[in-house]
mmCIF file of C-alpha atoms and ligand atoms in Angstrom:
data_model
loop_
_atom_site.group_PDB
_atom_site.id
_atom_site.type_symbol
_atom_site.label_atom_id
_atom_site.label_comp_id
_atom_site.label_asym_id
_atom_site.label_seq_id
_atom_site.Cartn_x
_atom_site.Cartn_y
_atom_site.Cartn_z
ATOM 1 C CA MET B 1 -9.552 -109.315 -23.906
ATOM 2 C CA THR B 2 -11.302 -110.223 -20.716
ATOM 3 C CA GLY B 3 -14.868 -109.605 -19.431
ATOM 4 C CA SER B 4 -13.601 -106.922 -17.080
ATOM 5 C CA ASP B 5 -12.245 -104.833 -20.235
ATOM 6 C CA SER B 6 -13.548 -101.360 -19.438
ATOM 7 C CA GLY B 7 -14.444 -100.390 -22.930
ATOM 8 C CA GLY B 8 -15.727 -103.786 -24.297
ATOM 9 C CA LEU B 9 -16.371 -101.844 -27.759
ATOM 10 C CA ILE B 10 -16.957 -104.306 -30.457
ATOM 11 C CA LEU B 11 -17.224 -103.416 -34.249
ATOM 12 C CA GLY B 12 -19.610 -105.903 -35.851
ATOM 13 C CA ILE B 13 -19.276 -106.557 -39.825
ATOM 14 C CA GLU B 14 -22.238 -108.351 -41.549
ATOM 15 C CA THR B 15 -22.200 -109.158 -45.351
ATOM 16 C CA SER B 16 -23.346 -112.814 -45.615
ATOM 17 C CA CYS B 17 -26.247 -112.009 -47.854
ATOM 18 C CA ASP B 18 -27.844 -108.927 -49.386
ATOM 19 C CA GLU B 19 -27.226 -106.354 -46.752
ATOM 20 C CA THR B 20 -23.913 -104.385 -45.995
ATOM 21 C CA ALA B 21 -23.918 -103.882 -42.176
ATOM 22 C CA ALA B 22 -21.536 -102.349 -39.593
ATOM 23 C CA ALA B 23 -22.430 -101.834 -35.939
ATOM 24 C CA ILE B 24 -20.475 -100.735 -32.655
ATOM 25 C CA VAL B 25 -21.958 -102.401 -29.509
ATOM 26 C CA ARG B 26 -20.544 -101.962 -26.014
ATOM 27 C CA GLN B 27 -20.363 -105.030 -23.648
ATOM 28 C CA GLY B 28 -22.700 -107.339 -25.924
ATOM 29 C CA ARG B 29 -25.460 -104.819 -25.015
ATOM 30 C CA ASP B 30 -25.459 -100.901 -25.805
ATOM 31 C CA VAL B 31 -25.768 -100.185 -29.421
ATOM 32 C CA LEU B 32 -23.573 -97.160 -30.079
ATOM 33 C CA ALA B 33 -23.930 -97.083 -33.827
ATOM 34 C CA ASP B 34 -25.733 -99.339 -36.307
ATOM 35 C CA THR B 35 -25.685 -99.095 -40.226
ATOM 36 C CA VAL B 36 -27.301 -101.143 -42.509
ATOM 37 C CA TRP B 37 -27.166 -100.581 -46.547
ATOM 38 C CA SER B 38 -29.825 -102.742 -48.203
ATOM 39 C CA GLN B 39 -29.219 -103.933 -51.787
ATOM 40 C CA HIS B 40 -32.888 -104.459 -52.386
ATOM 41 C CA GLU B 41 -32.719 -102.176 -55.223
ATOM 42 C CA VAL B 42 -29.863 -103.972 -56.914
ATOM 43 C CA HIS B 43 -31.719 -107.179 -56.887
ATOM 44 C CA ARG B 44 -35.431 -106.329 -57.404
ATOM 45 C CA ARG B 45 -35.683 -106.406 -61.169
ATOM 46 C CA PHE B 46 -34.195 -110.121 -61.052
ATOM 47 C CA GLY B 47 -36.955 -111.229 -58.612
ATOM 48 C CA GLY B 48 -34.249 -112.906 -56.326
ATOM 49 C CA ILE B 49 -30.745 -112.431 -55.025
ATOM 50 C CA VAL B 50 -28.005 -112.616 -57.610
ATOM 51 C CA PRO B 51 -24.996 -113.696 -55.777
ATOM 52 C CA GLU B 52 -22.191 -112.075 -58.070
ATOM 53 C CA LEU B 53 -24.129 -108.731 -58.080
ATOM 54 C CA ALA B 54 -24.185 -108.948 -54.219
ATOM 55 C CA SER B 55 -20.417 -109.503 -53.646
ATOM 56 C CA ARG B 56 -19.809 -106.678 -55.977
ATOM 57 C CA ALA B 57 -22.238 -104.356 -54.277
ATOM 58 C CA HIS B 58 -20.554 -105.390 -50.974
ATOM 59 C CA VAL B 59 -17.221 -104.414 -52.287
ATOM 60 C CA GLU B 60 -18.634 -100.968 -53.240
ATOM 61 C CA ARG B 61 -20.184 -100.229 -50.050
ATOM 62 C CA ILE B 62 -18.196 -101.771 -47.167
ATOM 63 C CA LEU B 63 -15.694 -98.993 -46.714
ATOM 64 C CA PRO B 64 -18.380 -96.133 -46.598
ATOM 65 C CA VAL B 65 -20.565 -98.342 -44.285
ATOM 66 C CA LEU B 66 -17.395 -98.887 -42.014
ATOM 67 C CA ASP B 67 -16.541 -95.107 -41.929
ATOM 68 C CA GLU B 68 -20.156 -93.864 -41.419
ATOM 69 C CA THR B 69 -20.417 -96.374 -38.599
ATOM 70 C CA MET B 70 -16.979 -95.265 -36.859
ATOM 71 C CA ARG B 71 -18.022 -91.586 -37.150
ATOM 72 C CA ALA B 72 -21.607 -92.074 -35.903
ATOM 73 C CA ALA B 73 -20.109 -93.671 -32.580
ATOM 74 C CA ALA B 74 -17.396 -91.033 -32.516
ATOM 75 C CA LEU B 75 -14.603 -93.673 -32.357
ATOM 76 C CA GLU B 76 -11.159 -94.175 -33.505
ATOM 77 C CA TRP B 77 -9.811 -97.859 -34.424
ATOM 78 C CA ARG B 78 -7.673 -97.833 -31.281
ATOM 79 C CA ASP B 79 -10.841 -97.659 -28.988
ATOM 80 C CA LEU B 80 -12.010 -101.022 -30.330
ATOM 81 C CA SER B 81 -11.649 -104.313 -28.266
ATOM 82 C CA ALA B 82 -12.396 -106.566 -30.851
ATOM 83 C CA ILE B 83 -13.503 -106.628 -34.690
ATOM 84 C CA ALA B 84 -16.570 -109.288 -35.245
ATOM 85 C CA VAL B 85 -17.373 -110.541 -38.524
ATOM 86 C CA THR B 86 -19.836 -112.958 -39.907
ATOM 87 C CA ALA B 87 -17.773 -116.112 -41.167
ATOM 88 C CA GLU B 88 -20.777 -118.325 -41.549
ATOM 89 C CA PRO B 89 -23.276 -119.509 -43.253
ATOM 90 C CA GLY B 90 -24.258 -117.301 -46.314
ATOM 91 C CA LEU B 91 -23.197 -116.705 -49.943
ATOM 92 C CA ILE B 92 -19.811 -117.645 -50.291
ATOM 93 C CA GLY B 93 -18.690 -114.279 -52.154
ATOM 94 C CA SER B 94 -20.430 -112.239 -49.882
ATOM 95 C CA LEU B 95 -19.103 -113.556 -46.713
ATOM 96 C CA LEU B 96 -15.605 -113.231 -48.163
ATOM 97 C CA ILE B 97 -16.005 -109.304 -48.637
ATOM 98 C CA GLY B 98 -16.797 -108.812 -44.847
ATOM 99 C CA LEU B 99 -14.288 -111.198 -43.608
ATOM 100 C CA THR B 100 -11.325 -109.658 -45.677
ATOM 101 C CA ALA B 101 -12.464 -106.134 -44.629
ATOM 102 C CA GLY B 102 -12.400 -107.580 -40.936
ATOM 103 C CA LYS B 103 -9.202 -109.288 -41.239
ATOM 104 C CA ALA B 104 -7.544 -106.338 -42.723
ATOM 105 C CA LEU B 105 -8.778 -104.220 -39.902
ATOM 106 C CA ALA B 106 -7.604 -106.571 -37.433
ATOM 107 C CA TRP B 107 -4.281 -106.930 -39.132
ATOM 108 C CA SER B 108 -3.556 -103.103 -39.420
ATOM 109 C CA THR B 109 -4.959 -102.074 -35.916
ATOM 110 C CA GLY B 110 -3.863 -104.990 -33.924
ATOM 111 C CA VAL B 111 -7.369 -105.394 -32.428
ATOM 112 C CA PRO B 112 -8.358 -109.075 -31.942
ATOM 113 C CA LEU B 113 -10.609 -110.831 -34.780
ATOM 114 C CA ILE B 114 -13.739 -112.759 -33.872
ATOM 115 C CA GLY B 115 -15.819 -114.850 -36.278
ATOM 116 C CA VAL B 116 -19.407 -115.025 -35.837
ATOM 117 C CA ASN B 117 -22.235 -117.560 -36.979
ATOM 118 C CA HIS B 118 -24.907 -115.720 -38.474
ATOM 119 C CA VAL B 119 -27.918 -117.810 -37.435
ATOM 120 C CA HIS B 120 -26.909 -117.781 -33.986
ATOM 121 C CA ALA B 121 -26.437 -114.125 -34.059
ATOM 122 C CA HIS B 122 -30.016 -113.819 -35.304
ATOM 123 C CA LEU B 123 -30.817 -115.539 -31.751
ATOM 124 C CA TYR B 124 -28.681 -112.830 -29.711
ATOM 125 C CA ALA B 125 -30.473 -109.913 -31.608
ATOM 126 C CA ALA B 126 -33.459 -110.042 -29.058
ATOM 127 C CA LEU B 127 -30.942 -109.349 -26.113
ATOM 128 C CA LEU B 128 -29.602 -106.087 -27.680
ATOM 129 C CA ASN B 129 -30.341 -103.055 -25.361
ATOM 130 C CA GLY B 130 -31.959 -105.768 -22.826
ATOM 131 C CA ASP B 131 -30.916 -107.938 -20.013
ATOM 132 C CA PRO B 132 -28.967 -111.157 -20.633
ATOM 133 C CA LEU B 133 -30.671 -114.490 -21.116
ATOM 134 C CA ASP B 134 -31.938 -115.843 -18.083
ATOM 135 C CA GLY B 135 -33.024 -119.601 -17.660
ATOM 136 C CA GLN B 136 -33.253 -122.640 -20.121
ATOM 137 C CA ALA B 137 -34.316 -121.583 -23.468
ATOM 138 C CA LEU B 138 -35.584 -122.579 -26.698
ATOM 139 C CA GLY B 139 -34.280 -120.463 -29.667
ATOM 140 C CA LEU B 140 -36.423 -120.030 -33.096
ATOM 141 C CA VAL B 141 -34.719 -118.427 -36.240
ATOM 142 C CA VAL B 142 -36.980 -117.912 -39.163
ATOM 143 C CA SER B 143 -35.311 -116.038 -42.058
ATOM 144 C CA GLY B 144 -34.890 -116.004 -45.673
ATOM 145 C CA GLY B 145 -32.122 -118.571 -45.660
ATOM 146 C CA HIS B 146 -32.811 -120.471 -42.259
ATOM 147 C CA SER B 147 -35.683 -122.112 -40.137
ATOM 148 C CA SER B 148 -34.184 -123.507 -37.321
ATOM 149 C CA LEU B 149 -34.948 -124.486 -33.623
ATOM 150 C CA PHE B 150 -32.268 -124.660 -31.081
ATOM 151 C CA ARG B 151 -31.946 -125.619 -27.308
ATOM 152 C CA LEU B 152 -29.742 -122.871 -25.472
ATOM 153 C CA ASP B 153 -28.498 -123.064 -21.972
ATOM 154 C CA PRO B 154 -28.053 -119.854 -20.131
ATOM 155 C CA GLY B 155 -24.393 -119.694 -21.437
ATOM 156 C CA PHE B 156 -25.827 -119.065 -24.931
ATOM 157 C CA ARG B 157 -24.530 -122.257 -26.514
ATOM 158 C CA PRO B 158 -27.307 -123.225 -29.277
ATOM 159 C CA ARG B 159 -27.863 -126.686 -30.223
ATOM 160 C CA GLU B 160 -29.963 -127.155 -32.865
ATOM 161 C CA ILE B 161 -32.952 -129.553 -32.853
ATOM 162 C CA GLY B 162 -34.809 -129.050 -35.912
ATOM 163 C CA ARG B 163 -34.354 -127.417 -39.190
ATOM 164 C CA THR B 164 -36.244 -126.860 -42.495
ATOM 165 C CA ILE B 165 -35.959 -130.122 -44.647
ATOM 166 C CA ASP B 166 -36.775 -127.891 -47.917
ATOM 167 C CA ASP B 167 -37.564 -124.118 -48.123
ATOM 168 C CA ALA B 168 -36.974 -121.703 -45.417
ATOM 169 C CA VAL B 169 -39.918 -119.760 -44.101
ATOM 170 C CA GLY B 170 -38.783 -116.499 -45.477
ATOM 171 C CA GLU B 171 -38.072 -118.204 -48.787
ATOM 172 C CA ALA B 172 -41.680 -119.506 -48.787
ATOM 173 C CA PHE B 173 -43.118 -115.943 -48.229
ATOM 174 C CA ASP B 174 -40.839 -114.781 -51.029
ATOM 175 C CA LYS B 175 -42.012 -117.356 -53.400
ATOM 176 C CA ALA B 176 -45.603 -116.884 -52.233
ATOM 177 C CA ALA B 177 -45.373 -113.236 -53.179
ATOM 178 C CA THR B 178 -44.045 -114.052 -56.818
ATOM 179 C CA ILE B 179 -46.986 -116.295 -57.349
ATOM 180 C CA LEU B 180 -49.145 -113.516 -56.133
ATOM 181 C CA GLY B 181 -47.561 -111.209 -58.543
ATOM 182 C CA LEU B 182 -46.357 -109.029 -55.563
ATOM 183 C CA GLY B 183 -42.906 -107.553 -55.205
ATOM 184 C CA GLN B 184 -39.670 -108.547 -53.546
ATOM 185 C CA PRO B 185 -38.859 -109.095 -50.619
ATOM 186 C CA GLY B 186 -42.416 -110.909 -50.310
ATOM 187 C CA GLY B 187 -42.575 -111.191 -46.723
ATOM 188 C CA PRO B 188 -43.400 -107.549 -45.871
ATOM 189 C CA ALA B 189 -45.673 -107.338 -48.964
ATOM 190 C CA ILE B 190 -47.623 -110.417 -47.625
ATOM 191 C CA ASP B 191 -47.716 -109.045 -44.334
ATOM 192 C CA ARG B 192 -49.452 -105.809 -45.495
ATOM 193 C CA LEU B 193 -51.761 -107.334 -47.783
ATOM 194 C CA ALA B 194 -52.768 -110.395 -45.265
ATOM 195 C CA ARG B 195 -54.091 -107.753 -42.882
ATOM 196 C CA CYS B 196 -57.106 -107.044 -44.826
ATOM 197 C CA GLY B 197 -57.772 -110.602 -46.474
ATOM 198 C CA ASN B 198 -60.055 -113.672 -45.335
ATOM 199 C CA ASP B 199 -57.457 -116.051 -43.877
ATOM 200 C CA ARG B 200 -59.818 -118.894 -44.019
ATOM 201 C CA ALA B 201 -60.844 -118.346 -47.638
ATOM 202 C CA VAL B 202 -58.790 -121.131 -48.929
ATOM 203 C CA ASP B 203 -57.668 -124.236 -46.630
ATOM 204 C CA LEU B 204 -53.638 -124.522 -47.356
ATOM 205 C CA PRO B 205 -51.763 -127.231 -45.793
ATOM 206 C CA VAL B 206 -49.694 -127.081 -42.456
ATOM 207 C CA ALA B 207 -46.941 -129.636 -43.012
ATOM 208 C CA GLN B 208 -46.369 -131.857 -39.820
ATOM 209 C CA LEU B 209 -43.451 -133.936 -39.761
ATOM 210 C CA GLY B 210 -43.321 -137.003 -37.355
ATOM 211 C CA SER B 211 -40.148 -138.357 -35.607
ATOM 212 C CA GLY B 212 -38.440 -136.853 -32.559
ATOM 213 C CA ARG B 213 -36.981 -134.130 -34.258
ATOM 214 C CA PHE B 214 -38.525 -130.640 -34.527
ATOM 215 C CA ASP B 215 -38.013 -129.919 -38.291
ATOM 216 C CA PHE B 216 -40.136 -127.794 -40.768
ATOM 217 C CA SER B 217 -41.394 -128.006 -44.379
ATOM 218 C CA PHE B 218 -42.795 -125.316 -46.403
ATOM 219 C CA SER B 219 -42.325 -126.783 -50.106
ATOM 220 C CA GLY B 220 -46.041 -128.216 -49.961
ATOM 221 C CA LEU B 221 -47.617 -125.159 -48.981
ATOM 222 C CA LYS B 222 -46.014 -123.199 -51.643
ATOM 223 C CA THR B 223 -47.072 -125.722 -54.297
ATOM 224 C CA ALA B 224 -50.656 -125.624 -52.796
ATOM 225 C CA LEU B 225 -50.626 -121.885 -53.190
ATOM 226 C CA LEU B 226 -49.570 -122.127 -56.802
ATOM 227 C CA TYR B 227 -52.255 -124.689 -57.417
ATOM 228 C CA ALA B 228 -54.864 -122.251 -55.856
ATOM 229 C CA VAL B 229 -53.725 -119.422 -58.285
ATOM 230 C CA GLU B 230 -53.193 -121.523 -61.375
ATOM 231 C CA GLY B 231 -55.224 -124.335 -61.082
ATOM 232 C CA VAL B 232 -54.207 -128.063 -60.360
ATOM 233 C CA PRO B 233 -52.325 -129.507 -63.441
ATOM 234 C CA ALA B 234 -53.915 -132.163 -65.455
ATOM 235 C CA PRO B 235 -52.441 -135.407 -65.731
ATOM 236 C CA PRO B 236 -49.583 -135.229 -68.363
ATOM 237 C CA ASP B 237 -51.521 -137.553 -71.238
ATOM 238 C CA ARG B 238 -54.941 -137.959 -72.338
ATOM 239 C CA ALA B 239 -55.131 -141.732 -71.342
ATOM 240 C CA ARG B 240 -54.226 -141.013 -67.904
ATOM 241 C CA ARG B 241 -56.530 -138.284 -67.686
ATOM 242 C CA ALA B 242 -59.282 -140.358 -68.602
ATOM 243 C CA ALA B 243 -58.326 -143.165 -66.316
ATOM 244 C CA SER B 244 -58.092 -140.606 -63.426
ATOM 245 C CA GLY B 245 -61.742 -139.658 -64.261
ATOM 246 C CA ARG B 246 -61.233 -136.119 -62.511
ATOM 247 C CA SER B 247 -61.629 -132.942 -63.920
ATOM 248 C CA HIS B 248 -60.261 -130.019 -61.935
ATOM 249 C CA PRO B 249 -62.224 -126.738 -61.591
ATOM 250 C CA ALA B 250 -60.864 -123.660 -63.171
ATOM 251 C CA PRO B 251 -58.989 -121.358 -60.528
ATOM 252 C CA GLU B 252 -60.810 -118.114 -59.207
ATOM 253 C CA PRO B 253 -59.448 -115.140 -61.302
ATOM 254 C CA LEU B 254 -56.570 -113.420 -59.246
ATOM 255 C CA ASP B 255 -58.465 -110.147 -58.496
ATOM 256 C CA ASP B 256 -57.521 -108.047 -55.668
ATOM 257 C CA THR B 257 -59.911 -109.490 -53.105
ATOM 258 C CA ARG B 258 -58.753 -113.111 -54.286
ATOM 259 C CA ARG B 259 -54.997 -112.012 -53.908
ATOM 260 C CA ARG B 260 -55.802 -110.518 -50.217
ATOM 261 C CA ASP B 261 -57.413 -113.733 -49.259
ATOM 262 C CA LEU B 262 -54.764 -115.903 -50.684
ATOM 263 C CA ALA B 263 -52.012 -113.970 -48.854
ATOM 264 C CA ALA B 264 -53.899 -113.954 -45.681
ATOM 265 C CA SER B 265 -54.426 -117.876 -46.050
ATOM 266 C CA PHE B 266 -50.947 -118.561 -46.848
ATOM 267 C CA GLU B 267 -49.699 -116.375 -43.941
ATOM 268 C CA ARG B 268 -52.028 -118.404 -41.638
ATOM 269 C CA ALA B 269 -50.837 -121.763 -42.556
ATOM 270 C CA ALA B 270 -47.062 -120.538 -42.484
ATOM 271 C CA VAL B 271 -47.481 -118.938 -39.054
ATOM 272 C CA ARG B 272 -49.219 -122.159 -37.882
ATOM 273 C CA ALA B 273 -46.444 -124.393 -39.282
ATOM 274 C CA VAL B 274 -43.893 -122.615 -37.234
ATOM 275 C CA THR B 275 -46.014 -122.175 -33.976
ATOM 276 C CA ARG B 276 -47.233 -125.670 -34.012
ATOM 277 C CA THR B 277 -43.569 -127.092 -34.034
ATOM 278 C CA VAL B 278 -42.372 -124.451 -31.255
ATOM 279 C CA ASP B 279 -45.603 -125.789 -29.179
ATOM 280 C CA ARG B 280 -44.206 -129.542 -29.684
ATOM 281 C CA ALA B 281 -40.892 -128.531 -28.834
ATOM 282 C CA LEU B 282 -42.026 -126.819 -25.656
ATOM 283 C CA ASP B 283 -43.926 -130.156 -24.758
ATOM 284 C CA ALA B 284 -40.722 -132.226 -25.281
ATOM 285 C CA HIS B 285 -38.567 -129.766 -23.400
ATOM 286 C CA ASP B 286 -40.782 -128.803 -20.356
ATOM 287 C CA ASP B 287 -37.844 -127.009 -18.381
ATOM 288 C CA THR B 288 -37.921 -124.090 -21.053
ATOM 289 C CA ARG B 289 -38.429 -120.612 -19.396
ATOM 290 C CA VAL B 290 -37.623 -118.515 -22.407
ATOM 291 C CA LEU B 291 -38.420 -118.601 -26.061
ATOM 292 C CA ILE B 292 -36.016 -116.321 -27.975
ATOM 293 C CA ALA B 293 -36.602 -115.753 -31.670
ATOM 294 C CA GLY B 294 -35.010 -113.777 -34.342
ATOM 295 C CA GLY B 295 -34.568 -113.679 -38.347
ATOM 296 C CA GLY B 296 -36.413 -111.517 -40.856
ATOM 297 C CA VAL B 297 -39.836 -113.375 -40.718
ATOM 298 C CA THR B 298 -40.005 -112.555 -36.808
ATOM 299 C CA ALA B 299 -40.889 -109.157 -38.295
ATOM 300 C CA ASN B 300 -44.071 -110.548 -39.383
ATOM 301 C CA SER B 301 -47.072 -109.085 -37.359
ATOM 302 C CA ARG B 302 -49.081 -112.251 -37.406
ATOM 303 C CA LEU B 303 -46.327 -114.384 -36.152
ATOM 304 C CA ARG B 304 -45.312 -112.027 -33.566
ATOM 305 C CA GLN B 305 -49.056 -112.073 -32.062
ATOM 306 C CA GLU B 306 -49.119 -115.767 -32.310
ATOM 307 C CA LEU B 307 -45.811 -116.560 -30.715
ATOM 308 C CA ALA B 308 -47.044 -113.785 -27.798
ATOM 309 C CA LEU B 309 -50.246 -115.965 -27.443
ATOM 310 C CA LEU B 310 -48.505 -119.158 -27.485
ATOM 311 C CA CYS B 311 -45.728 -118.205 -24.708
ATOM 312 C CA GLU B 312 -48.585 -116.431 -22.462
ATOM 313 C CA ARG B 313 -50.645 -119.658 -22.769
ATOM 314 C CA ARG B 314 -47.353 -121.695 -21.667
ATOM 315 C CA GLY B 315 -46.077 -119.506 -18.999
ATOM 316 C CA VAL B 316 -42.776 -119.011 -21.022
ATOM 317 C CA THR B 317 -41.063 -115.594 -21.521
ATOM 318 C CA LEU B 318 -40.889 -114.283 -25.124
ATOM 319 C CA ARG B 319 -37.863 -112.515 -26.102
ATOM 320 C CA LEU B 320 -38.300 -110.849 -29.624
ATOM 321 C CA PRO B 321 -36.121 -108.193 -31.290
ATOM 322 C CA PRO B 322 -37.497 -104.935 -32.456
ATOM 323 C CA PRO B 323 -38.371 -105.265 -36.186
ATOM 324 C CA ARG B 324 -35.313 -103.322 -37.239
ATOM 325 C CA TRP B 325 -33.149 -105.941 -35.589
ATOM 326 C CA CYS B 326 -35.110 -109.048 -36.992
ATOM 327 C CA LEU B 327 -33.638 -108.248 -40.412
ATOM 328 C CA ASP B 328 -30.003 -108.619 -41.187
ATOM 329 C CA ASN B 329 -27.842 -106.348 -39.338
ATOM 330 C CA ALA B 330 -24.318 -106.163 -37.636
ATOM 331 C CA ALA B 331 -25.398 -105.003 -34.070
ATOM 332 C CA MET B 332 -26.354 -108.650 -33.624
ATOM 333 C CA ILE B 333 -22.793 -109.755 -34.669
ATOM 334 C CA ALA B 334 -21.059 -107.412 -32.554
ATOM 335 C CA GLY B 335 -23.380 -108.273 -29.797
ATOM 336 C CA ILE B 336 -23.099 -112.050 -29.946
ATOM 337 C CA ALA B 337 -19.113 -111.561 -30.305
ATOM 338 C CA TRP B 338 -19.006 -110.171 -26.667
ATOM 339 C CA LEU B 339 -19.683 -113.625 -25.331
ATOM 340 C CA ARG B 340 -16.493 -114.988 -26.744
ATOM 341 C CA ALA B 341 -14.494 -111.759 -26.234
ATOM 342 C CA ALA B 342 -15.594 -112.160 -22.351
ATOM 343 C CA ARG B 343 -14.298 -115.808 -22.194
ATOM 344 C CA GLY B 344 -10.930 -114.436 -23.849
ATOM 345 C CA GLU B 345 -11.372 -116.238 -27.008
ATOM 346 C CA HIS B 346 -10.510 -114.965 -30.688
ATOM 347 C CA ASP B 347 -9.848 -115.942 -34.185
ATOM 348 C CA ASP B 348 -6.423 -115.859 -35.978
ATOM 349 C CA LEU B 349 -6.224 -114.424 -39.575
ATOM 350 C CA ALA B 350 -6.722 -117.991 -41.113
ATOM 351 C CA LEU B 351 -10.146 -118.069 -40.141
ATOM 352 C CA PRO B 352 -12.250 -119.421 -43.142
ATOM 353 C CA ALA B 353 -15.574 -118.244 -44.574
ATOM 354 C CA ARG B 354 -18.135 -121.006 -44.906
ATOM 355 C CA ALA B 355 -21.057 -121.159 -46.976
ATOM 356 C CA VAL B 356 -22.679 -124.118 -45.212
ATOM 357 C CA VAL B 357 -22.072 -125.223 -41.652
ATOM 358 C CA PRO B 358 -22.540 -129.012 -41.511
ATOM 359 C CA ARG B 359 -24.932 -130.626 -38.951
HETATM 360 O O1 KG4 Q 401 -32.945 -112.390 -41.582
HETATM 361 P P1 KG4 Q 401 -33.079 -111.773 -42.930
HETATM 362 O O2 KG4 Q 401 -33.058 -110.402 -43.258
HETATM 363 O O3 KG4 Q 401 -32.181 -112.458 -43.942
HETATM 364 C C1 KG4 Q 401 -31.752 -113.817 -43.948
HETATM 365 O O4 KG4 Q 401 -30.878 -114.141 -43.012
HETATM 366 O O5 KG4 Q 401 -32.419 -114.667 -44.566
HETATM 367 O O6 KG4 Q 401 -34.577 -112.360 -43.411
HETATM 368 C C2 KG4 Q 401 -35.098 -111.770 -44.837
HETATM 369 C C3 KG4 Q 401 -36.411 -112.564 -44.901
HETATM 370 C C4 KG4 Q 401 -36.865 -112.477 -46.355
HETATM 371 O O7 KG4 Q 401 -37.508 -113.876 -46.901
HETATM 372 C C5 KG4 Q 401 -38.279 -111.488 -46.159
HETATM 373 O O8 KG4 Q 401 -39.294 -111.783 -46.953
HETATM 374 C C6 KG4 Q 401 -38.616 -111.997 -44.538
HETATM 375 O O9 KG4 Q 401 -37.254 -112.272 -44.111
HETATM 376 N N1 KG4 Q 401 -39.397 -110.932 -44.063
HETATM 377 C C7 KG4 Q 401 -40.722 -111.277 -43.480
HETATM 378 C C8 KG4 Q 401 -41.289 -110.009 -43.228
HETATM 379 N N2 KG4 Q 401 -40.167 -109.123 -43.047
HETATM 380 C C9 KG4 Q 401 -38.953 -109.829 -43.763
HETATM 381 N N3 KG4 Q 401 -41.380 -112.153 -43.797
HETATM 382 C C10 KG4 Q 401 -42.634 -112.127 -43.371
HETATM 383 N N4 KG4 Q 401 -43.188 -111.043 -42.894
HETATM 384 C C11 KG4 Q 401 -42.566 -110.002 -42.586
HETATM 385 N N5 KG4 Q 401 -43.000 -108.817 -42.241
HETATM 386 ZN ZN1 ZN Q 402 -30.186 -113.425 -41.684
#
């Protein structure tokens, strides 16, 4: 296919984690159909995603989701210019379901197959239904599985300049919600609760990592929240306890007010950890014209506000997806695949799924 392909209709398939999704996007921009089936109900009672259950749920849902998407766009298979599918990174069993469906469709219809990197696609989500990227950009992906910063040229080739050294931001939100006794996914629950809490009630740490890289760390914040709820653990034996001479005060009871205050204090610290690193990266890359951000945590109301303030202060254009496309979806997969399709690139049926992409 070439950039002048008149249809430019790409079917996107996404199954890297716990959403079974398909979408049709024309020429990397116009979203004609967009179906997302979330597995939250499947995993809720386990307090986290169970990979084997995720794979099985994808097997059950992938064909109905594809049928529904094609029907919503009123298309036949032969109308498609390419079939784009998430090939990396993600849960290996989940990735394989979408990739196998994509390969089977490509083989049976003769339509080219294009493998997509899920994290890069989160960045592209901000460009759906909008203008192409214009100017040198920094890219921020903050999701349940990834927290990374990228340099992006106008041709949209992400080069990673920082990533989390432990938990992803969304993972930290989810664990914080568990500590506070809230449901999963934790991010939206904390977002809602934090709005009516005092964000200065507890001083939680904002990690600052040195070096020339722009890495993040969230495990210290999570532990500090745990200690604020359960109290700081005493040293393991009596002798050391006596030697330390310290006695920690008992934690305040976790009533509704305390829960709200802790949610707000946690959110403030997590968001600061992100914006501070973005600010440092903008200092180091002062030719940046655009900050483009994506991933589930960019649905967070406080992060959206603070990124907007930061970009306004620095004279940088902020490109954020609407909340629907912050979360996992297939429109971003079909969208970013257009860049490769327009360059005449595609993959063959030997395309592997990769759970992890090496640095
Ligand atoms: O991008 P995504 O759907 O999946 C991954 O690729 O990981 O992100 C899901 C993550 C979850 O950790 C969820 O708690 C978080 O995004 N999230 C939020 C909000 N909405 C979703 N975190 C904070 N505030 C929100 N409003
Ligand atoms: Zn994602």
